[in-house]
Short mmCIF file of C-alpha atoms in Angstrom, two decimals:
data_model
loop_
_atom_site.label_atom_id
_atom_site.label_comp_id
_atom_site.label_asym_id
_atom_site.label_seq_id
_atom_site.Cartn_x
_atom_site.Cartn_y
_atom_site.Cartn_z
CA MET A 18 157.67 209.51 98.76
CA SER A 19 158.56 206.44 100.70
CA LYS A 20 157.73 202.87 99.82
CA LYS A 21 154.12 201.89 100.30
CA LYS A 22 153.65 200.13 103.62
CA THR A 23 152.53 196.53 103.41
CA SER A 24 149.08 196.19 104.96
CA THR A 25 148.26 193.66 107.67
CA ALA A 26 145.74 192.06 105.32
CA THR A 27 148.55 191.30 102.86
CA TYR A 28 150.57 189.63 105.62
CA ILE A 29 147.59 187.51 106.67
CA LYS A 30 146.80 186.56 103.07
CA THR A 31 150.43 185.60 102.45
CA ALA A 32 150.57 183.57 105.68
CA ILE A 33 147.38 181.67 104.75
CA LEU A 34 148.61 181.02 101.19
CA GLY A 35 151.97 179.91 102.61
CA ALA A 36 150.31 177.51 105.05
CA VAL A 37 148.10 176.04 102.31
CA THR A 38 151.13 175.68 100.00
CA ILE A 39 153.28 173.96 102.63
CA THR A 40 150.44 171.63 103.66
CA SER A 41 149.84 170.71 100.01
CA TYR A 42 153.52 169.88 99.44
CA TYR A 43 153.61 167.93 102.70
CA LEU A 44 150.53 165.89 101.74
CA LEU A 45 151.99 165.17 98.32
CA LEU A 46 155.45 164.15 99.51
CA SER A 47 154.16 162.09 102.44
CA ASN A 48 151.87 160.11 100.13
CA GLN A 49 154.36 159.42 97.38
CA ALA A 50 153.26 155.81 96.93
CA LEU A 51 149.63 156.77 96.46
CA VAL A 52 150.50 159.66 94.16
CA THR A 53 152.80 157.63 91.95
CA GLU A 54 150.23 154.84 91.77
CA TYR A 55 147.32 156.86 90.40
CA PHE A 56 149.02 159.74 88.55
CA ILE A 57 150.63 157.51 85.96
CA LYS A 58 147.60 155.46 85.01
CA GLY A 59 147.07 157.58 81.91
CA GLY A 60 143.68 157.98 80.22
CA TYR A 61 141.20 159.90 82.38
CA TYR A 62 143.73 159.84 85.21
CA ALA A 63 145.71 162.37 83.13
CA ALA A 64 143.51 164.99 84.76
CA LEU A 65 145.31 164.31 88.07
CA PRO A 66 148.80 165.57 87.14
CA ILE A 67 147.39 168.43 85.01
CA GLY A 68 144.96 169.51 87.73
CA THR A 69 147.61 169.23 90.44
CA ALA A 70 150.09 171.31 88.43
CA LEU A 71 147.41 173.97 87.90
CA TYR A 72 146.38 173.92 91.58
CA PHE A 73 149.97 174.41 92.75
CA SER A 74 150.60 177.16 90.23
CA PHE A 75 147.62 179.13 91.55
CA VAL A 76 148.28 178.64 95.27
CA HIS A 77 152.05 178.72 95.24
CA GLY A 78 152.12 181.32 92.44
CA ALA A 79 149.97 183.71 94.49
CA PHE A 80 152.08 183.01 97.59
CA ALA A 81 155.33 183.70 95.68
CA SER A 82 153.85 186.90 94.26
CA ASN A 83 152.91 188.13 97.74
CA VAL A 84 156.29 187.24 99.21
CA LEU A 85 158.10 189.18 96.48
CA GLY A 86 155.77 192.12 97.12
CA ILE A 87 156.45 192.08 100.87
CA LEU A 88 160.19 191.92 100.17
CA GLY A 89 159.79 195.10 98.15
CA ILE A 90 160.59 193.46 94.82
CA THR A 91 157.89 195.04 92.71
CA PRO A 92 157.72 196.11 89.06
CA LYS A 93 158.94 199.55 88.12
CA GLY A 94 156.52 202.33 88.96
CA SER A 95 154.52 200.38 91.54
CA SER A 96 156.65 201.06 94.62
CA HIS A 97 154.94 204.35 95.39
CA MET B 14 136.76 193.15 71.13
CA LYS B 15 134.41 191.09 68.97
CA ARG B 16 137.22 190.45 66.51
CA LEU B 17 139.53 189.38 69.31
CA MET B 18 136.92 186.92 70.58
CA LEU B 19 136.52 185.53 67.07
CA THR B 20 140.31 185.16 66.77
CA VAL B 21 140.50 183.33 70.11
CA MET B 22 137.65 181.01 69.11
CA ALA B 23 139.22 180.26 65.73
CA VAL B 24 142.49 179.47 67.48
CA LEU B 25 140.79 177.10 69.94
CA VAL B 26 138.97 175.25 67.14
CA MET B 27 142.24 174.87 65.21
CA LEU B 28 143.95 173.63 68.36
CA LEU B 29 141.30 171.00 68.95
CA VAL B 30 141.88 169.75 65.42
CA ALA B 31 145.66 169.75 65.78
CA ALA B 32 145.83 168.59 69.39
CA PRO B 33 145.55 164.82 69.05
CA GLN B 34 148.90 164.70 67.28
CA ALA B 35 150.51 167.65 68.97
CA PHE B 36 153.63 166.86 70.92
CA ALA B 37 155.77 169.87 71.58
CA ALA B 38 158.81 167.74 72.30
CA GLY B 39 158.22 164.60 70.30
CA ALA B 40 155.68 161.87 70.87
CA PRO B 41 155.63 159.68 73.97
CA PRO B 42 157.22 156.30 73.20
CA SER B 43 154.70 153.71 72.02
CA ASN B 44 156.85 150.64 72.68
CA ALA B 45 157.27 151.29 76.41
CA LYS B 46 155.26 149.56 79.15
CA LYS B 47 154.86 150.55 82.77
CA GLY B 48 154.45 148.00 85.51
CA THR B 49 156.19 145.79 88.06
CA PHE B 50 158.32 142.65 87.80
CA THR B 51 157.04 140.01 90.22
CA SER B 52 159.58 137.26 89.54
CA VAL B 53 162.57 136.57 87.35
CA ASP B 54 164.19 133.40 85.99
CA MET B 55 167.67 134.06 84.64
CA GLU B 56 168.10 130.51 83.31
CA SER B 57 165.31 130.81 80.81
CA ARG B 58 165.92 134.60 80.66
CA THR B 59 162.29 135.43 81.33
CA ALA B 60 160.51 137.59 83.90
CA VAL B 61 156.90 137.88 85.01
CA PHE B 62 155.61 141.40 84.48
CA GLN B 63 152.41 142.99 85.71
CA ALA B 64 151.59 146.01 83.55
CA VAL B 65 149.61 148.87 85.15
CA ASP B 66 146.96 148.72 82.43
CA ALA B 67 146.53 144.92 82.32
CA ASP B 68 144.58 142.53 84.55
CA GLU B 69 146.83 139.50 84.14
CA PRO B 70 150.63 139.36 84.42
CA VAL B 71 152.61 138.33 81.33
CA THR B 72 155.94 136.54 80.91
CA LEU B 73 158.45 138.66 79.03
CA LYS B 74 161.69 137.53 77.42
CA LEU B 75 164.77 139.44 78.54
CA GLY B 76 167.10 140.86 75.89
CA ASP B 77 170.82 139.95 75.84
CA SER B 78 171.88 143.24 77.39
CA ILE B 79 169.67 142.81 80.49
CA THR B 80 171.42 141.55 83.64
CA ARG B 81 169.87 140.20 86.86
CA ASP B 82 170.57 143.53 88.58
CA ASP B 83 168.57 145.39 85.94
CA VAL B 84 165.38 143.49 86.83
CA LYS B 85 164.28 145.20 90.02
CA LEU B 86 161.46 143.24 91.62
CA ASP B 87 158.38 144.94 93.09
CA LYS B 88 159.43 148.39 91.89
CA ARG B 89 157.51 150.49 89.39
CA VAL B 90 159.55 150.32 86.21
CA MET B 91 159.30 151.30 82.59
CA VAL B 92 160.42 148.69 80.08
CA SER B 93 161.26 149.23 76.43
CA LEU B 94 160.18 146.37 74.22
CA SER B 95 161.31 145.35 70.79
CA ASP B 96 159.44 142.94 68.61
CA ALA B 97 161.64 139.98 67.74
CA GLY B 98 159.96 137.28 65.68
CA GLY B 99 156.50 137.90 67.07
CA LYS B 100 157.66 137.80 70.70
CA GLU B 101 158.25 140.93 72.72
CA VAL B 102 161.76 141.22 74.10
CA VAL B 103 162.75 143.58 76.90
CA THR B 104 165.61 145.77 75.69
CA GLU B 105 165.76 148.34 78.48
CA ILE B 106 164.49 148.65 82.05
CA SER B 107 164.43 151.91 84.00
CA VAL B 108 163.05 152.59 87.45
CA MET B 109 160.27 155.13 86.90
CA PHE B 110 160.46 157.03 90.13
CA ILE B 111 163.84 158.08 91.38
CA GLY B 112 164.36 158.13 95.13
CA LEU B 113 164.46 161.74 96.28
CA THR B 114 167.43 162.50 98.52
CA MET B 115 168.06 165.92 100.06
CA GLY B 116 170.84 166.57 97.53
CA LYS B 117 168.59 165.82 94.56
CA LEU B 118 165.85 167.93 96.07
CA ILE B 119 168.11 170.96 96.43
CA ALA B 120 169.58 170.47 92.93
CA LEU B 121 166.08 170.43 91.42
CA LEU B 122 165.08 173.54 93.34
CA ILE B 123 168.14 175.53 92.23
CA VAL B 124 167.87 174.54 88.56
CA GLY B 125 164.11 175.20 88.69
CA PHE B 126 164.64 178.67 90.13
CA VAL B 127 167.18 179.82 87.54
CA GLY B 128 165.18 178.18 84.74
CA GLY B 129 162.14 180.16 85.90
CA LEU B 130 164.11 183.39 86.14
CA LEU B 131 165.31 182.94 82.57
CA SER B 132 161.84 182.03 81.38
CA GLY B 133 160.24 185.09 82.98
CA PHE B 134 162.92 187.31 81.49
CA ILE B 135 163.49 186.05 77.93
CA GLY B 136 160.27 184.07 77.49
CA SER B 137 161.85 180.65 77.30
CA GLY B 138 164.61 178.62 78.80
CA GLY B 139 164.85 175.97 81.39
CA ALA B 140 163.91 172.98 79.24
CA PHE B 141 167.38 172.76 77.74
CA VAL B 142 168.84 172.25 81.19
CA LEU B 143 165.96 170.80 83.22
CA THR B 144 165.42 167.70 81.11
CA PRO B 145 169.12 166.67 81.09
CA SER B 146 169.35 167.52 84.82
CA MET B 147 166.47 165.19 85.69
CA MET B 148 168.00 162.49 83.52
CA SER B 149 171.35 162.83 85.23
CA LEU B 150 169.55 162.40 88.57
CA GLY B 151 168.33 159.05 87.25
CA ALA B 152 164.90 159.73 85.74
CA PRO B 153 164.19 157.90 82.46
CA GLY B 154 164.31 160.20 79.40
CA ALA B 155 160.59 160.04 78.64
CA VAL B 156 159.67 160.76 82.27
CA ALA B 157 162.10 163.72 82.33
CA VAL B 158 160.56 165.21 79.17
CA ALA B 159 157.01 164.65 80.46
CA SER B 160 157.69 166.07 83.94
CA ASN B 161 159.42 169.11 82.46
CA MET B 162 156.52 169.71 80.09
CA ALA B 163 154.00 169.52 82.95
CA HIS B 164 155.95 172.17 84.88
CA LYS B 165 156.39 174.38 81.82
CA PHE B 166 152.75 175.25 81.21
CA PRO B 167 151.79 176.41 84.73
CA LYS B 168 155.04 178.36 84.94
CA ALA B 169 154.39 179.99 81.56
CA MET B 170 150.82 180.70 82.66
CA VAL B 171 151.97 182.60 85.76
CA GLY B 172 154.63 184.39 83.70
CA THR B 173 152.12 185.35 81.00
CA TYR B 174 149.69 186.66 83.61
CA LYS B 175 152.38 188.83 85.23
CA ARG B 176 153.70 190.21 81.99
CA PHE B 177 150.18 190.74 80.65
CA ARG B 178 149.56 192.96 83.68
CA TYR B 179 152.67 194.95 82.79
CA GLY B 180 151.12 195.45 79.35
CA GLN B 181 153.78 193.50 77.47
CA VAL B 182 151.87 190.53 75.98
CA ASP B 183 150.42 190.65 72.46
CA VAL B 184 147.63 188.10 72.90
CA ARG B 185 146.68 187.90 69.24
CA LEU B 186 150.28 187.45 68.09
CA GLY B 187 150.83 184.80 70.78
CA LEU B 188 147.77 182.78 69.75
CA VAL B 189 148.54 182.95 66.03
CA MET B 190 152.16 181.95 66.72
CA ALA B 191 151.10 179.09 69.01
CA VAL B 192 148.67 177.52 66.56
CA SER B 193 150.96 177.82 63.55
CA SER B 194 153.82 176.48 65.71
CA ILE B 195 151.81 173.41 66.70
CA LEU B 196 151.22 172.70 63.01
CA GLY B 197 154.95 173.15 62.36
CA VAL B 198 155.75 170.71 65.17
CA GLN B 199 153.81 168.00 63.31
CA LEU B 200 156.06 168.28 60.28
CA GLY B 201 159.13 168.54 62.53
CA ILE B 202 158.25 165.24 64.21
CA LYS B 203 157.78 163.55 60.81
CA VAL B 204 161.24 164.73 59.71
CA GLN B 205 162.69 163.48 63.01
CA LYS B 206 161.08 160.07 62.59
CA MET B 207 162.34 159.79 59.01
CA ILE B 208 165.89 160.51 60.16
CA LEU B 209 165.55 158.09 63.08
CA ASN B 210 164.37 155.32 60.74
CA THR B 211 167.12 155.99 58.22
CA TRP B 212 170.15 156.62 60.41
CA GLY B 213 169.15 155.30 63.84
CA SER B 214 169.35 157.09 67.17
CA VAL B 215 172.97 158.23 66.82
CA GLY B 216 172.18 159.69 63.39
CA SER B 217 169.21 161.44 64.92
CA ASP B 218 171.33 162.81 67.79
CA LEU B 219 173.89 164.04 65.29
CA TYR B 220 171.25 165.71 63.13
CA VAL B 221 169.62 167.38 66.16
CA SER B 222 172.99 168.61 67.47
CA PHE B 223 174.02 169.91 64.05
CA VAL B 224 170.78 171.86 63.50
CA PHE B 225 170.91 173.01 67.12
CA VAL B 226 174.45 174.36 66.87
CA VAL B 227 174.02 176.00 63.44
CA ILE B 228 170.75 177.74 64.39
CA LEU B 229 171.91 178.81 67.82
CA VAL B 230 175.21 180.19 66.54
CA VAL B 231 173.64 182.04 63.58
CA VAL B 232 170.59 183.41 65.43
CA GLY B 233 172.48 183.94 68.71
CA GLY B 234 175.28 185.76 66.85
CA PHE B 235 172.72 187.96 65.10
CA VAL B 236 171.00 188.82 68.39
CA LEU B 237 174.36 189.51 70.06
CA LYS B 238 175.43 191.84 67.24
CA ASP B 239 172.11 193.66 67.53
CA ALA B 240 172.40 193.88 71.34
CA ILE B 241 175.87 195.41 71.05
CA THR B 242 175.29 197.80 68.13
CA GLY B 243 171.64 198.53 68.84
CA GLY B 244 172.39 199.31 72.47
CA SER B 245 174.67 202.22 71.70
CA GLY B 246 172.46 203.99 69.21
CA ALA B 247 169.41 203.80 67.00
CA GLU B 248 171.47 203.09 63.87
CA GLY B 249 172.08 199.40 64.54
CA ASP B 250 168.51 198.93 65.65
CA GLU B 251 167.26 200.44 62.41
CA LYS B 252 169.48 198.19 60.33
CA GLU B 253 168.29 195.04 62.05
CA ARG B 254 164.66 196.01 61.54
CA LYS B 255 165.03 196.07 57.75
CA LEU B 256 163.79 192.50 57.52
CA ALA B 257 160.68 193.24 59.57
CA LYS B 258 159.95 196.29 57.40
CA ALA B 259 160.19 194.15 54.27
CA MET B 260 157.70 191.70 55.81
CA GLN B 261 155.29 194.52 56.61
CA LYS B 262 155.33 195.58 52.94
CA ILE B 263 153.64 192.31 51.96
CA LYS B 264 149.99 193.27 51.91
CA ILE B 265 148.19 190.08 50.89
CA PRO B 266 144.86 189.89 52.82
CA PRO B 267 143.82 188.91 55.42
CA MET B 268 145.89 191.48 57.29
CA ILE B 269 146.16 191.10 61.07
CA HIS B 270 146.77 194.04 63.35
CA PHE B 271 148.94 193.20 66.35
CA LYS B 272 148.20 195.98 68.79
CA LYS B 273 150.93 195.52 71.41
CA ALA B 274 153.62 194.69 68.89
CA ASP B 275 152.30 197.70 66.95
CA VAL B 276 152.48 196.10 63.52
CA ARG B 277 150.06 195.17 60.78
CA LEU B 278 151.07 191.98 59.04
CA SER B 279 149.61 189.70 56.41
CA MET B 280 148.47 186.34 57.74
CA TRP B 281 150.59 184.83 54.96
CA VAL B 282 153.67 186.20 56.68
CA THR B 283 152.76 185.48 60.32
CA VAL B 284 151.63 181.89 59.91
CA PRO B 285 154.84 180.73 58.09
CA ILE B 286 156.94 182.37 60.83
CA GLY B 287 155.03 180.41 63.47
CA PHE B 288 155.15 177.26 61.37
CA ALA B 289 158.93 177.52 60.98
CA THR B 290 159.22 178.11 64.73
CA GLY B 291 157.31 174.90 65.43
CA LEU B 292 159.26 172.96 62.83
CA LEU B 293 162.54 173.94 64.44
CA ALA B 294 161.16 173.62 67.96
CA ALA B 295 160.35 169.97 67.29
CA THR B 296 163.98 169.45 66.33
CA ILE B 297 165.89 171.45 68.92
CA ALA B 298 163.19 171.28 71.64
CA VAL B 299 163.70 174.92 72.65
CA GLY B 300 161.13 176.78 70.56
CA GLY B 301 161.68 180.11 72.27
CA PHE B 302 165.20 180.38 70.89
CA ILE B 303 163.58 180.68 67.46
CA GLY B 304 160.23 182.22 68.40
CA VAL B 305 161.56 185.29 70.22
CA PRO B 306 164.12 186.33 67.56
CA GLY B 307 161.44 185.55 64.91
CA MET B 308 159.00 187.94 66.58
CA ILE B 309 161.70 190.61 66.97
CA TYR B 310 163.35 190.51 63.55
CA LEU B 311 160.60 189.23 61.27
CA VAL B 312 157.40 190.46 62.92
CA GLY B 313 159.02 193.65 64.19
CA ALA B 314 158.00 193.46 67.88
CA SER B 315 160.25 194.88 70.60
CA ALA B 316 162.32 192.37 72.62
CA ILE B 317 160.12 193.06 75.67
CA VAL B 318 156.88 192.33 73.80
CA ALA B 319 158.40 189.36 71.95
CA SER B 320 159.71 187.69 75.12
CA ALA B 321 156.41 188.29 76.96
CA THR B 322 154.38 186.95 74.03
CA GLU B 323 156.61 183.87 73.86
CA LEU B 324 155.39 182.98 77.37
CA LEU B 325 151.85 182.79 76.02
CA VAL B 326 153.06 180.61 73.15
CA ALA B 327 154.88 178.38 75.68
CA PHE B 328 151.73 178.12 77.78
CA VAL B 329 149.49 177.05 74.87
CA MET B 330 152.04 174.61 73.45
CA GLY B 331 153.03 173.32 76.88
CA PHE B 332 149.42 172.75 77.89
CA TRP B 333 148.61 170.57 74.88
CA GLY B 334 151.93 168.81 75.14
CA SER B 335 151.32 168.06 78.84
CA ILE B 336 147.91 166.57 78.11
CA GLN B 337 149.49 164.15 75.64
CA TRP B 338 152.26 163.13 78.03
CA ALA B 339 149.84 162.82 80.96
CA LEU B 340 147.54 160.63 78.85
CA SER B 341 150.42 158.22 78.43
CA GLY B 342 150.98 158.41 82.20
CA LEU B 343 154.62 159.46 82.14
CA VAL B 344 154.53 162.56 84.34
CA ASP B 345 156.36 162.19 87.67
CA ILE B 346 154.35 164.83 89.49
CA ARG B 347 156.87 164.98 92.36
CA LEU B 348 159.62 166.11 89.99
CA THR B 349 157.21 168.50 88.25
CA LEU B 350 156.17 170.17 91.49
CA LEU B 351 159.68 170.41 92.89
CA ILE B 352 160.91 172.32 89.86
CA LEU B 353 157.70 174.29 89.80
CA ALA B 354 158.09 175.27 93.47
CA ALA B 355 161.23 177.28 92.77
CA SER B 356 160.43 178.29 89.22
CA LEU B 357 157.21 180.05 90.28
CA PHE B 358 159.40 182.43 92.29
CA GLY B 359 161.95 182.65 89.46
CA VAL B 360 159.47 183.36 86.70
CA GLN B 361 157.82 186.21 88.61
CA LEU B 362 161.18 187.69 89.55
CA GLY B 363 162.25 187.50 85.89
CA ALA B 364 159.01 189.15 84.79
CA ILE B 365 159.49 191.97 87.33
CA GLY B 366 163.07 192.30 86.05
CA THR B 367 161.88 193.15 82.54
CA THR B 368 160.19 196.30 83.82
CA TYR B 369 163.57 197.68 84.91
CA VAL B 370 165.67 196.92 81.85
CA LYS B 371 165.86 198.03 78.24
CA ASP B 372 165.34 195.81 75.18
CA HIS B 373 169.07 195.52 74.78
CA THR B 374 169.56 193.64 78.11
CA ILE B 375 166.97 191.03 77.11
CA LYS B 376 168.74 190.54 73.77
CA LEU B 377 172.10 190.28 75.54
CA VAL B 378 170.90 187.56 77.95
CA MET B 379 169.25 185.70 75.10
CA ALA B 380 172.38 185.82 72.91
CA ALA B 381 174.67 184.77 75.77
CA VAL B 382 172.51 181.78 76.68
CA MET B 383 172.05 180.68 73.07
CA LEU B 384 175.76 180.82 72.27
CA ILE B 385 176.87 178.99 75.44
CA VAL B 386 174.20 176.31 74.97
CA ALA B 387 175.44 175.92 71.37
CA VAL B 388 178.91 175.13 72.77
CA SER B 389 177.41 172.55 75.12
CA ARG B 390 175.80 170.71 72.24
CA GLY B 391 178.59 171.33 69.72
CA VAL B 392 181.28 169.60 71.79
CA LEU B 393 179.26 166.39 71.67
CA ILE B 394 179.32 166.19 67.85
CA PRO B 395 182.68 164.30 67.78
CA VAL B 396 181.21 161.77 70.27
CA TYR B 397 178.27 161.05 67.94
CA LEU B 398 180.58 160.90 64.90
CA ASP B 399 182.67 158.37 66.81
CA GLU B 400 179.59 156.25 67.53
CA LEU B 401 178.62 156.40 63.86
CA GLY B 402 182.12 155.19 62.96
CA VAL B 403 182.98 158.31 60.93
CA MET B 404 185.91 159.25 63.17
CA ALA B 405 187.57 157.74 66.22
CA ILE B 406 188.13 159.44 69.57
CA SER B 407 189.46 157.95 72.79
CA PRO B 408 187.01 157.12 75.61
CA GLY B 409 188.94 159.58 77.81
CA LEU B 410 188.31 162.42 75.38
CA ALA B 411 184.63 161.45 75.11
CA GLY B 412 184.35 161.72 78.90
CA VAL B 413 186.04 165.14 78.89
CA LEU B 414 183.69 166.38 76.12
CA ASP B 415 180.72 165.08 78.08
CA SER B 416 181.69 167.04 81.16
CA ILE B 417 182.46 170.18 79.10
CA SER B 418 178.94 169.86 77.69
CA PHE B 419 177.41 169.60 81.17
CA TRP B 420 179.40 172.51 82.61
CA ALA B 421 178.59 174.69 79.60
CA LEU B 422 174.91 174.29 80.48
CA ILE B 423 175.57 175.28 84.07
CA THR B 424 177.65 178.26 82.83
CA ALA B 425 174.78 179.33 80.56
CA LEU B 426 172.39 179.35 83.52
CA ALA B 427 174.85 181.08 85.84
CA THR B 428 175.68 183.76 83.24
CA ALA B 429 172.01 184.47 82.66
CA GLY B 430 171.35 184.56 86.41
CA VAL B 431 174.19 187.05 86.97
CA ILE B 432 173.24 189.38 84.07
CA ILE B 433 169.53 189.38 85.02
CA SER B 434 170.12 189.93 88.75
CA SER B 435 172.69 192.67 88.30
CA ALA B 436 170.57 194.50 85.70
CA MET B 437 167.58 194.21 87.99
CA ILE B 438 169.38 195.39 91.15
CA LYS B 439 170.87 198.32 89.21
CA GLY B 440 167.41 199.15 87.82
CA ILE B 441 165.72 198.98 91.21
CA ILE B 442 168.35 201.18 92.90
CA GLN B 443 168.23 203.73 90.10
CA SER B 444 164.44 203.80 90.14
CA ARG B 445 164.37 204.29 93.94
CA VAL B 446 166.89 207.16 93.67
CA GLU B 447 164.80 208.80 90.95
CA GLU B 448 161.65 208.44 93.05
CA ARG B 449 163.37 209.93 96.08
CA GLU B 450 164.69 212.84 94.02
CA ALA B 451 161.26 213.43 92.52
CA ALA B 452 159.72 213.35 96.02
CA ALA B 453 162.36 215.75 97.34
CA ALA B 454 161.75 218.11 94.42
CA ALA B 455 158.00 217.96 95.00
CA GLY B 456 158.46 218.52 98.74
CA GLY B 457 160.79 221.45 98.16
CA VAL B 458 158.31 223.36 96.05
#
């Protein structure tokens, strides 16, 4: 049995996740002054770094997972 | 299911009680202030400082060690203050946010990737090299610890999710370990503070390095021996499990059944193991180096289940730790996200890798990393002894030892990267060949 073919939907999903990830990183790195101003205020502002870390782990984590899948790097027993 | 829900709820309640004092890598410094210098007067050795959490600027006295170049105007800095005769004196100034050049960016990405790979594979790793790496790029120590912590919990979360899907995580064991570890961390921090107050920061460094080296050599040596003897036959494996069997014989209620680990243990055995893990984690800052071997040799879980469960422990501990550090506003989110960017790939790749290897490969990687990291810390002991005045070494030798220490860390990462990738590639190729053969056999019938 050959390797399962990646569906078009997976490619589209990966592309969207990739675009969202890149845009998010771009927004963050192009607004460094703003980010460093508010993220270190402490107190209630602590939600900013925690929330951002969680947001990136979901978006970028899902993107990374899809990319590895497309590259054929999948756990044992799932390639057929 | 109902019992599992009750366990989870009990764990959450205990966490809420323990959380306010829970710092998985020591407490954020209380004598540090963040803000900006607006003017400086070197004649009177004072500077006007606007703190981020204050309305009005204050005039601070500069300590003897502070030079004009140290006082960077209009830049966000972190100052360490000491209380001298009722007046606060600035003893150290560090720029909070390092400028990110392309070189630093790439360095962070590479270290983040390998750290993630290691974490996904053996359940921990990364912190021992990420924090010093960020510091060598110029980030203040507290910011490096905070930024690493904030990247650790989302990474561990993704890793736990992946390995949970592969059926490797023992949720109940992970939660019990995490809570008892957090309690252990409290005592660990108290011991650390006592040593710091008695022998100062060099004494504390020496103590940490000593404990670090002894534990890593003993535990790492034990794991290595098991990986070598246990890999060739069941005999070695059986011998190493003696300890776990003895633990399982203790039948003081309440007994907890750990389904994935496939053991039934008394709570009076499990909680002390977690507590000891936390106690040591607070000292050596790499809890997984104790937690994973603890779950293998004392609880009796397989290396695959132990390393996967450690990710859950890392997530719970990292999450609470991050909240504490974020509350004190020390997380440099740019550093956090840069390491996270690469480590999210690494951690998933490492997790996939575990499905292709046997227990023995995980033990081998773990032992190799632990022993090499022990070298990196061990070579610095003469430097600390020199600073304490116990022995004298030349500045040249101190520099050489420093660079040996740094390169040992890089070697540890590279070794782990090579073993994991080659085991994984071998596993994938073998699995594809087997699938093809099976398909050919099925087609031929």
